[in-house]
GROMACS .gro file of N, CA, C and O in nm:
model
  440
    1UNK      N    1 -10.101  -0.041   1.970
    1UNK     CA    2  -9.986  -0.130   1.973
    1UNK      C    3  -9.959  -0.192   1.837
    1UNK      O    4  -9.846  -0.201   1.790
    2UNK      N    5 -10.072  -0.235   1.774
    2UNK     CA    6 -10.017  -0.314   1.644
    2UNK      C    7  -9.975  -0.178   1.529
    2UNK      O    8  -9.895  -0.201   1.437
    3UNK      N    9 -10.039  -0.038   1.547
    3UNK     CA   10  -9.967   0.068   1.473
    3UNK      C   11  -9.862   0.031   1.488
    3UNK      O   12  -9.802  -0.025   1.396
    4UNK      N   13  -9.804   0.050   1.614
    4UNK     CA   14  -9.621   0.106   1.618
    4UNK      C   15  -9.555  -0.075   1.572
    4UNK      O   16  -9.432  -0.082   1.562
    5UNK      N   17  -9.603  -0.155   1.557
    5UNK     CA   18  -9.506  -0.315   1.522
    5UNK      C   19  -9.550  -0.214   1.413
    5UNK      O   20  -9.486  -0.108   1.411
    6UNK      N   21  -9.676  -0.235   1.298
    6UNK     CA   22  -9.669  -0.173   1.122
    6UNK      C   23  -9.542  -0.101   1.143
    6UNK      O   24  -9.441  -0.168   1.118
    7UNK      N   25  -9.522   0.033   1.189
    7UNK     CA   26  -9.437   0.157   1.154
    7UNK      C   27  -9.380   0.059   1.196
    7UNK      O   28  -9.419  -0.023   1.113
    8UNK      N   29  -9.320   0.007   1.260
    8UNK     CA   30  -9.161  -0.094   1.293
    8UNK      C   31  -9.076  -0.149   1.228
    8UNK      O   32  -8.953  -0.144   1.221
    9UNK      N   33  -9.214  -0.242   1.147
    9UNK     CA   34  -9.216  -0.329   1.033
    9UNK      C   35  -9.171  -0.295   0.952
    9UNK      O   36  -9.094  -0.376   0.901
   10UNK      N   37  -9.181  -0.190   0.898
   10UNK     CA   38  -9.196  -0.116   0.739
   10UNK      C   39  -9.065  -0.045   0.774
   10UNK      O   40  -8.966  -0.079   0.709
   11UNK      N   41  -9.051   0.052   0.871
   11UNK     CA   42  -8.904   0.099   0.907
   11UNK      C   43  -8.804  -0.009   0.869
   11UNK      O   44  -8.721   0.009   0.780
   12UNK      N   45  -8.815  -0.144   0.951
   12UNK     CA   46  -8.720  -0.240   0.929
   12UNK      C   47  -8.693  -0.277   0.754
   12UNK      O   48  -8.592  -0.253   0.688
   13UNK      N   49  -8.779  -0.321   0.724
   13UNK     CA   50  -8.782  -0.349   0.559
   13UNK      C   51  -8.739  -0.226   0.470
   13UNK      O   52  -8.685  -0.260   0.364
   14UNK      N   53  -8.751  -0.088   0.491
   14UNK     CA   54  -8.728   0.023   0.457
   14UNK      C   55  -8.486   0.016   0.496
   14UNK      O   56  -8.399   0.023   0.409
   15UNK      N   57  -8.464  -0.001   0.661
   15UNK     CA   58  -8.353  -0.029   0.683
   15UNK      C   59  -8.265  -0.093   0.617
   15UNK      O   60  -8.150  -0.067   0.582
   16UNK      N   61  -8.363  -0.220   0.598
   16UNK     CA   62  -8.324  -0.362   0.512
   16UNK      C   63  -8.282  -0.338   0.370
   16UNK      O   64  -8.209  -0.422   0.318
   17UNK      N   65  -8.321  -0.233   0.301
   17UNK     CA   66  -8.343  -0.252   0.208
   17UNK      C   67  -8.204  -0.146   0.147
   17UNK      O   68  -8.135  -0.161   0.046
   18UNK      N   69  -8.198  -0.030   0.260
   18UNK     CA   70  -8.073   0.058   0.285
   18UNK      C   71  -7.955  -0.050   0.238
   18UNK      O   72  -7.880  -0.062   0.140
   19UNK      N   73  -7.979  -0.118   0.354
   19UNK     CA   74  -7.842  -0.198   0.370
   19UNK      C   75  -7.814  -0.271   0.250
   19UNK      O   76  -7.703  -0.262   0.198
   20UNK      N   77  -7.912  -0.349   0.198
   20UNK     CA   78  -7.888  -0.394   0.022
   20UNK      C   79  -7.853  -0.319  -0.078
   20UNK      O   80  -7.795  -0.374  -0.172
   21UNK      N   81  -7.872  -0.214  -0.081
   21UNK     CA   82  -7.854  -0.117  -0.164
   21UNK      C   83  -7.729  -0.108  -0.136
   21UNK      O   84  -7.661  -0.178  -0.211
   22UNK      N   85  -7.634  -0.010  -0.007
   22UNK     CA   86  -7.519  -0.005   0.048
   22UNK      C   87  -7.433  -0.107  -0.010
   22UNK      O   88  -7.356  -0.065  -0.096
   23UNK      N   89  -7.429  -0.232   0.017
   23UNK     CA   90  -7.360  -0.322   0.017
   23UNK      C   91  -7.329  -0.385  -0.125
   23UNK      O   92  -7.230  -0.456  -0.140
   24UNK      N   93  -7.427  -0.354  -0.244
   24UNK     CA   94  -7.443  -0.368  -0.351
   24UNK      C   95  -7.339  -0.278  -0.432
   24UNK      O   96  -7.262  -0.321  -0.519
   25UNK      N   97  -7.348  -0.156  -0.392
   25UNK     CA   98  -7.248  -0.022  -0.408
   25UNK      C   99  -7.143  -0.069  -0.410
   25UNK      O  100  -7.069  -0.103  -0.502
   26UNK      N  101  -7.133  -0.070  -0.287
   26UNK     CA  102  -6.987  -0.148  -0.284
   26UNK      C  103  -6.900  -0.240  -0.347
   26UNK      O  104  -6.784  -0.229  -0.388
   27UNK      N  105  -6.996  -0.345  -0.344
   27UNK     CA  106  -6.963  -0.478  -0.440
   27UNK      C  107  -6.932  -0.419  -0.615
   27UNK      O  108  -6.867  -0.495  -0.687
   28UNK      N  109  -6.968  -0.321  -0.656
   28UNK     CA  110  -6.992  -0.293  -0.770
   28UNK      C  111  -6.839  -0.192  -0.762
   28UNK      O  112  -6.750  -0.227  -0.839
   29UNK      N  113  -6.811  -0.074  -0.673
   29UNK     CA  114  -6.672  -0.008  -0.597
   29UNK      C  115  -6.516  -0.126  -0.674
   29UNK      O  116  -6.416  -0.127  -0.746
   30UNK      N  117  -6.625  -0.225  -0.568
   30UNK     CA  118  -6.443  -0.340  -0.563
   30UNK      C  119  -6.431  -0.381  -0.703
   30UNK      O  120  -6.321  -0.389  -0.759
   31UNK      N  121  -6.596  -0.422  -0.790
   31UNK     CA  122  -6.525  -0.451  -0.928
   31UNK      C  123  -6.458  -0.399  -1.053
   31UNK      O  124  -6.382  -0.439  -1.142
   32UNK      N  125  -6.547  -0.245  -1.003
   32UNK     CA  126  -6.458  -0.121  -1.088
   32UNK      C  127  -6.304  -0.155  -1.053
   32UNK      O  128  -6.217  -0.208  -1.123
   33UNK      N  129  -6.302  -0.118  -0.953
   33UNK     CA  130  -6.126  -0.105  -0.882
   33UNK      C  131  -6.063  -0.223  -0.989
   33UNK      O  132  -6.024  -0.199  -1.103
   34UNK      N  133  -6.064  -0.359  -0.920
   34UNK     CA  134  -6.022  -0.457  -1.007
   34UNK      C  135  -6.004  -0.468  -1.137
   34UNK      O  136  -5.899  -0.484  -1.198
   35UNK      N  137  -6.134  -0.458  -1.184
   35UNK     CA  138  -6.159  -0.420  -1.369
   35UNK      C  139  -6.063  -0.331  -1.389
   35UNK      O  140  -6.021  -0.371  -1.498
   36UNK      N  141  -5.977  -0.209  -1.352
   36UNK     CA  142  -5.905  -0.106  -1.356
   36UNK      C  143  -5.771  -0.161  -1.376
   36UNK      O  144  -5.701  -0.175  -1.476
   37UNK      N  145  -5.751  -0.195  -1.227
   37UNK     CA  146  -5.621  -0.305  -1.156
   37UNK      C  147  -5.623  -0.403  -1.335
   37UNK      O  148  -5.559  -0.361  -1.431
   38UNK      N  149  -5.691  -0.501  -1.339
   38UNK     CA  150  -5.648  -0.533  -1.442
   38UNK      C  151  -5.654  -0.526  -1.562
   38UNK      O  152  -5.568  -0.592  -1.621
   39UNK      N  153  -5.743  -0.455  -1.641
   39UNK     CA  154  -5.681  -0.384  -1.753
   39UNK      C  155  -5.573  -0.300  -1.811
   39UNK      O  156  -5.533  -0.307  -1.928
   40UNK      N  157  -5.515  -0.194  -1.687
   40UNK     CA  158  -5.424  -0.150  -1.668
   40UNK      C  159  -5.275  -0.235  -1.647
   40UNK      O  160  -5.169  -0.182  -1.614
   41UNK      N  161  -5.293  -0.365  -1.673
   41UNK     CA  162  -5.173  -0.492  -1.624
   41UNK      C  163  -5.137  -0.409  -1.449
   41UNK      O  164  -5.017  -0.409  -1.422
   42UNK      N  165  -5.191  -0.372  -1.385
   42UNK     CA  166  -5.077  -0.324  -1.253
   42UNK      C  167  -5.066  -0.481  -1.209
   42UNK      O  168  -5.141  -0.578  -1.198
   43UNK      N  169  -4.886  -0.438  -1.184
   43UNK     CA  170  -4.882  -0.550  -1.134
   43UNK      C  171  -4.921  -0.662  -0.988
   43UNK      O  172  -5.021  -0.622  -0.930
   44UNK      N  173  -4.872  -0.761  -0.940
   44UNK     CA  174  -4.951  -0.826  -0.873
   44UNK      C  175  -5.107  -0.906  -0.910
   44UNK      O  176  -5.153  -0.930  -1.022
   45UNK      N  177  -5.174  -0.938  -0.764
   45UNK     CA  178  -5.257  -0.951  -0.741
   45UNK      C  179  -5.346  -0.940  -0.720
   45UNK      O  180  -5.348  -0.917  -0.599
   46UNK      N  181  -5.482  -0.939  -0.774
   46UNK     CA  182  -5.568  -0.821  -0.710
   46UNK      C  183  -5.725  -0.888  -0.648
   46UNK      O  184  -5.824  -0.831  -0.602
   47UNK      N  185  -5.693  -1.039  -0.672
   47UNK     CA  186  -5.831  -1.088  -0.636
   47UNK      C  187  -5.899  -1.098  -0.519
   47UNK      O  188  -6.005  -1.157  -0.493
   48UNK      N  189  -5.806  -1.018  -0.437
   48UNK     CA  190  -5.856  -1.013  -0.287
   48UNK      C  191  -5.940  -0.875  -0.257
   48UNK      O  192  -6.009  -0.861  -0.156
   49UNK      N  193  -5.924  -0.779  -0.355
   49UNK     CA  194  -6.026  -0.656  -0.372
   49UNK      C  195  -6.174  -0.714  -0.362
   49UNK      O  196  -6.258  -0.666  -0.285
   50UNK      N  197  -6.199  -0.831  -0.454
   50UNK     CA  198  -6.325  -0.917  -0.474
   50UNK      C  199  -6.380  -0.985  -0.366
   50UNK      O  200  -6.496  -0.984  -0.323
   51UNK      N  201  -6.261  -1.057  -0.321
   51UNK     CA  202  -6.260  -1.091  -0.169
   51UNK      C  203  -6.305  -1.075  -0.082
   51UNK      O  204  -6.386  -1.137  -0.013
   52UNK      N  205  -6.261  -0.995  -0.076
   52UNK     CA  206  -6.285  -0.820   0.100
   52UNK      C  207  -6.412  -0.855   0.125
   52UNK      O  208  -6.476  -0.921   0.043
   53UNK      N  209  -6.459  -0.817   0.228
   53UNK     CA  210  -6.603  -0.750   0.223
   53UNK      C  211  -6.569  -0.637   0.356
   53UNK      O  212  -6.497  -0.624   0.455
   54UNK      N  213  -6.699  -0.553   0.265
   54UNK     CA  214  -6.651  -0.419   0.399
   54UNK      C  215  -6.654  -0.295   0.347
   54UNK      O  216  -6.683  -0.276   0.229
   55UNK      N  217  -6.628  -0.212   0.419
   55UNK     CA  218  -6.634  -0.075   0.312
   55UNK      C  219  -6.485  -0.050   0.331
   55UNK      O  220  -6.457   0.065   0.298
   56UNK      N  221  -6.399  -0.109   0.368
   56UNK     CA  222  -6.245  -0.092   0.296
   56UNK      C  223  -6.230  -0.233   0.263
   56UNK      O  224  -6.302  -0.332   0.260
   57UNK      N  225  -6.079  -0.196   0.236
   57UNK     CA  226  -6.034  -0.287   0.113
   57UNK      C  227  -5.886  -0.289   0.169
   57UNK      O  228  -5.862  -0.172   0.196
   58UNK      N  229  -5.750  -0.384   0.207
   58UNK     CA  230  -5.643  -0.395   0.240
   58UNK      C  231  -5.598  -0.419   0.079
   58UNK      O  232  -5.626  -0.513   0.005
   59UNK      N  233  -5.529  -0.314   0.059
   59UNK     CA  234  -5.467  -0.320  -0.098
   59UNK      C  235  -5.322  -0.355  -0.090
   59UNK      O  236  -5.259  -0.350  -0.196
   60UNK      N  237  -5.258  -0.392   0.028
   60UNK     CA  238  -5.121  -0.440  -0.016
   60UNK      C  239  -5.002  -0.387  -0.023
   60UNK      O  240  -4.896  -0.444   0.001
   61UNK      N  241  -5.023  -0.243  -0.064
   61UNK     CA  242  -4.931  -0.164  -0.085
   61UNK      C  243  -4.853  -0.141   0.050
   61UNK      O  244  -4.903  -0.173   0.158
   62UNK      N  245  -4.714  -0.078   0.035
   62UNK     CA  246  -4.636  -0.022   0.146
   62UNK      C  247  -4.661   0.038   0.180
   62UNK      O  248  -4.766   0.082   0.134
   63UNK      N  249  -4.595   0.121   0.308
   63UNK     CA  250  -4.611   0.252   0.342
   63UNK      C  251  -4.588   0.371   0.200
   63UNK      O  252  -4.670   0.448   0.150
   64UNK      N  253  -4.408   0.339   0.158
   64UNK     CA  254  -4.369   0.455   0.057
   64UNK      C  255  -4.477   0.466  -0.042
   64UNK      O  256  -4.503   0.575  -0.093
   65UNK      N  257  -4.560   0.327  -0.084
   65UNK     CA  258  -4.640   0.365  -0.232
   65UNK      C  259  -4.758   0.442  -0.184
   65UNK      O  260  -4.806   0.534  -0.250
   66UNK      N  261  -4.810   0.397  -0.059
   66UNK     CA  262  -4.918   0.532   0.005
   66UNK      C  263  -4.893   0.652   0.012
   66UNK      O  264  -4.984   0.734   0.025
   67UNK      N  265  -4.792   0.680   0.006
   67UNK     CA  266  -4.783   0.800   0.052
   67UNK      C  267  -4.726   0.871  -0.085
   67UNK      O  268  -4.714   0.993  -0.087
   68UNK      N  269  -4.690   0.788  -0.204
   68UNK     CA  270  -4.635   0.849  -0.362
   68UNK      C  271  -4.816   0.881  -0.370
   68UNK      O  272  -4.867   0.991  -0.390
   69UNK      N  273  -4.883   0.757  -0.350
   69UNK     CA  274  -5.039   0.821  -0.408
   69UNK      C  275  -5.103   0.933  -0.335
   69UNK      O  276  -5.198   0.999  -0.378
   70UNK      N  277  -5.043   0.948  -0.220
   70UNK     CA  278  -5.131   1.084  -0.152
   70UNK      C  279  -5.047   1.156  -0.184
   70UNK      O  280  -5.113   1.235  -0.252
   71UNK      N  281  -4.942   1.193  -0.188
   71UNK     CA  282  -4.846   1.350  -0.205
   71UNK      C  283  -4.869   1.389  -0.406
   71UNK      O  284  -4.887   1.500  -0.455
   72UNK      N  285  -4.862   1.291  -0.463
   72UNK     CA  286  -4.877   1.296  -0.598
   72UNK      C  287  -5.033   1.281  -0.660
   72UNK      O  288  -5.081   1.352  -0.748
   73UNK      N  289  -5.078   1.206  -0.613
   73UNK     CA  290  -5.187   1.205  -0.710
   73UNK      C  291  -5.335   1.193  -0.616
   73UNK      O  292  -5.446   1.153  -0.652
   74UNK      N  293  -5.287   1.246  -0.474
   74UNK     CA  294  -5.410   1.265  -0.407
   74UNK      C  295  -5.543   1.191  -0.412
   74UNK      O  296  -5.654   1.221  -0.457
   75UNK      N  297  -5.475   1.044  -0.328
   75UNK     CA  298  -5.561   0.974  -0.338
   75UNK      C  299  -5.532   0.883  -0.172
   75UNK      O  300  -5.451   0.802  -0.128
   76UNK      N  301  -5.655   0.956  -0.122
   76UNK     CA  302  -5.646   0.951   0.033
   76UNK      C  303  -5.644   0.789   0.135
   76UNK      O  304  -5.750   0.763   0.192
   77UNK      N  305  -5.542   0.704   0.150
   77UNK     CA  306  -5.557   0.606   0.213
   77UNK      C  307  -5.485   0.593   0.314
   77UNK      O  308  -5.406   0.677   0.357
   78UNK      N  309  -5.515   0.452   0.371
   78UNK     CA  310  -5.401   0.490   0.524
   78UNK      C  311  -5.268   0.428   0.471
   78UNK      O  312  -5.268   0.353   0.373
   79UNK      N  313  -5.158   0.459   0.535
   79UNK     CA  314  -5.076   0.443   0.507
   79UNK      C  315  -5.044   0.255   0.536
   79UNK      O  316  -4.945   0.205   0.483
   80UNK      N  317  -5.098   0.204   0.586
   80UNK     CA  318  -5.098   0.043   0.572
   80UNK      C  319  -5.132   0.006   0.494
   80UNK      O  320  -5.100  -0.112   0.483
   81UNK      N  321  -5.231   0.070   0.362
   81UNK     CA  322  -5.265   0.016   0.273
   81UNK      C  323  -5.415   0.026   0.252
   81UNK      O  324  -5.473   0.022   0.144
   82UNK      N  325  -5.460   0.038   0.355
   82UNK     CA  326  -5.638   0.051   0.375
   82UNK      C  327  -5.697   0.113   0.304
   82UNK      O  328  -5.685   0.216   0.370
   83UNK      N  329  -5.770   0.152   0.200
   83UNK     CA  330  -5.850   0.233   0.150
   83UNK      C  331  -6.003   0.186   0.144
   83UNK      O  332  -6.050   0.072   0.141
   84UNK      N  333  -6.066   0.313   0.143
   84UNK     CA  334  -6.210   0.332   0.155
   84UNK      C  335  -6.306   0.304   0.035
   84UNK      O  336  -6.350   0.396  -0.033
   85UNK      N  337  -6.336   0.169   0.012
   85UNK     CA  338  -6.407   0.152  -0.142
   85UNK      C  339  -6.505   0.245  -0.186
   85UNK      O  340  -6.525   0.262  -0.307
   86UNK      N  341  -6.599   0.339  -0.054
   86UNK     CA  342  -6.679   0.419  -0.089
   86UNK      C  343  -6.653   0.504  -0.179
   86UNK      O  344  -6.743   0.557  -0.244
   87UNK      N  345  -6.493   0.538  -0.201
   87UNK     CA  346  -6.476   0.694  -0.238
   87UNK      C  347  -6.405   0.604  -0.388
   87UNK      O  348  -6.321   0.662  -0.457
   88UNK      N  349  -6.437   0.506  -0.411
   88UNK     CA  350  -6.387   0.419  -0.572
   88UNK      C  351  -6.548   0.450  -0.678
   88UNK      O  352  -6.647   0.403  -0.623
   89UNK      N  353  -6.564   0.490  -0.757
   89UNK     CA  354  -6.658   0.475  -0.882
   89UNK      C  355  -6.645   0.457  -0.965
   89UNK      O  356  -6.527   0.461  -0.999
   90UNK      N  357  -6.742   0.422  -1.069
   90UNK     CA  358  -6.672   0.408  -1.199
   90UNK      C  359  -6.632   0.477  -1.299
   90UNK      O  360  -6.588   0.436  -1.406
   91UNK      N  361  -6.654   0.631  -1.248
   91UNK     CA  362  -6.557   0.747  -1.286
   91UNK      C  363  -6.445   0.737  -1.253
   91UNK      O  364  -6.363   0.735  -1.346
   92UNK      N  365  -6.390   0.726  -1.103
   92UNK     CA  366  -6.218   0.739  -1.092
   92UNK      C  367  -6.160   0.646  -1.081
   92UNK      O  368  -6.044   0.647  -1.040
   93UNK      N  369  -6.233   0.524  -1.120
   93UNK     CA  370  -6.165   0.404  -1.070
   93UNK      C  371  -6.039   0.356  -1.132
   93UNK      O  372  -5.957   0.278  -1.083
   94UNK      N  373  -6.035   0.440  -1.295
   94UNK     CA  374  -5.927   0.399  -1.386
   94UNK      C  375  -5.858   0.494  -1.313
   94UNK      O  376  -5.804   0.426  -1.227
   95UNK      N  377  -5.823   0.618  -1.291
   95UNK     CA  378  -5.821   0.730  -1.243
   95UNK      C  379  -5.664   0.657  -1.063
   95UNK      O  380  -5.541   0.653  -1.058
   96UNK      N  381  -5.751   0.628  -0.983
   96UNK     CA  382  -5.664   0.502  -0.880
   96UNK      C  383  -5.633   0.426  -0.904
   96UNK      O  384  -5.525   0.404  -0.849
   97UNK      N  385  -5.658   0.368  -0.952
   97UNK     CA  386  -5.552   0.195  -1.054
   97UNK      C  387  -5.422   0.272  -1.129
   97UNK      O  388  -5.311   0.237  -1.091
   98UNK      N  389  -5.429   0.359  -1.217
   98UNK     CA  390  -5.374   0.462  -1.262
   98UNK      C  391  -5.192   0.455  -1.155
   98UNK      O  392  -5.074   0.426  -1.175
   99UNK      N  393  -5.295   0.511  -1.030
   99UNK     CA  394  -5.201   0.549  -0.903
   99UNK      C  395  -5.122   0.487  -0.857
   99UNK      O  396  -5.001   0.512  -0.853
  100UNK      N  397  -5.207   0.348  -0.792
  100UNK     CA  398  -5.151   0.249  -0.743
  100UNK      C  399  -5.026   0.185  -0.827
  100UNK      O  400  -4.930   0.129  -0.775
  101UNK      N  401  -5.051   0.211  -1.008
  101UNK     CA  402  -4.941   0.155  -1.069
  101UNK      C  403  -4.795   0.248  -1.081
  101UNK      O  404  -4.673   0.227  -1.074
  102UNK      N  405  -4.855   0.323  -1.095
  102UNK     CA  406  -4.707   0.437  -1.061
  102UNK      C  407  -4.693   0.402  -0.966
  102UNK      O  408  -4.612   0.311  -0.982
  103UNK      N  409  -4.726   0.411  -0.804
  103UNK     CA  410  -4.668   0.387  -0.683
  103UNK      C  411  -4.612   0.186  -0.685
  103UNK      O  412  -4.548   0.146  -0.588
  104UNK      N  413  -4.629   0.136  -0.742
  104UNK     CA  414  -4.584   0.013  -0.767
  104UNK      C  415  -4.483   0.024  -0.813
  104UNK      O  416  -4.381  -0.007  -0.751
  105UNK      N  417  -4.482   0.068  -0.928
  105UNK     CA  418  -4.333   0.094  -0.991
  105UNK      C  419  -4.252   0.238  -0.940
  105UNK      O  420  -4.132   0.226  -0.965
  106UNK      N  421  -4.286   0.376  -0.872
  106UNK     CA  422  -4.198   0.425  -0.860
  106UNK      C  423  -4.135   0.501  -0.699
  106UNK      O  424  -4.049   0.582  -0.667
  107UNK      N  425  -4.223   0.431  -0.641
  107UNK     CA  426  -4.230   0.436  -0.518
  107UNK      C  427  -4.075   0.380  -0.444
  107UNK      O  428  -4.041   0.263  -0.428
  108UNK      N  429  -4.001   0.502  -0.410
  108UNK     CA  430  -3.888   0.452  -0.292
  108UNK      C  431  -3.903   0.424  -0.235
  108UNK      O  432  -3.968   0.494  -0.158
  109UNK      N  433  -3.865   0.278  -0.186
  109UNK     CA  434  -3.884   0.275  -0.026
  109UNK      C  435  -3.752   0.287   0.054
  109UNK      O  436  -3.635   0.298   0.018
  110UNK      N  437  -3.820   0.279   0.188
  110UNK     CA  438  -3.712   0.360   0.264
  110UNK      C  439  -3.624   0.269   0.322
  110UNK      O  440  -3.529   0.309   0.388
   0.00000   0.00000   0.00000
């Protein structure tokens, strides 16, 4: 009995430690994004990226600018605005900020 609490134990702290890691990722996701967002001047607001917590992010945008960034520059979100911070790094992050500012400025709406 006190084996399986050890293996329990150590599983849990092992879990625990997943989840810090995870969540750290992330946190690091939203500041790329931002850092991007504003070096790039896009316009608006962006301090609610920082905000968030979660593995998405409500970015604001319209329907039309979602859908200029997925048909053009293939960058997969929902069309409410939702995107997935997982799939942000600090490789493409200039890369989507990039996106979001064209779809800011050239996005028709309907």
């Amino acid at each position: 009995s006190s084996g399986i609490n050890a293996e329990y134990g150590e599983m849990r702290r092992e879990w625990e430690d997943c989840v810090k890691e995870m969540h750290a990722r992330i946190r690091r996701s939203r500041e790329y994004l931002h850092t991007a967002l504003k070096t790039l001047n896009v316009p608006g607001s962006w301090e609610h990226i920082l905000q968030q917590n979660g593995m998405f992010s409500f970015t604001g945008l319209t329907k039309a600018q979602c859908e200029l960034m997925i048909e053009k520059h293939h960058v997969y979100l929902l069309k409410s605005g939702r995107i997935s911070m997982c799939g942000i790094t600090k490789e493409n992050a200039k890369y989507v900020a990039n996106a979001m500012n064209d779809a800011i400025l050239n996005a028709k709406e309907n």
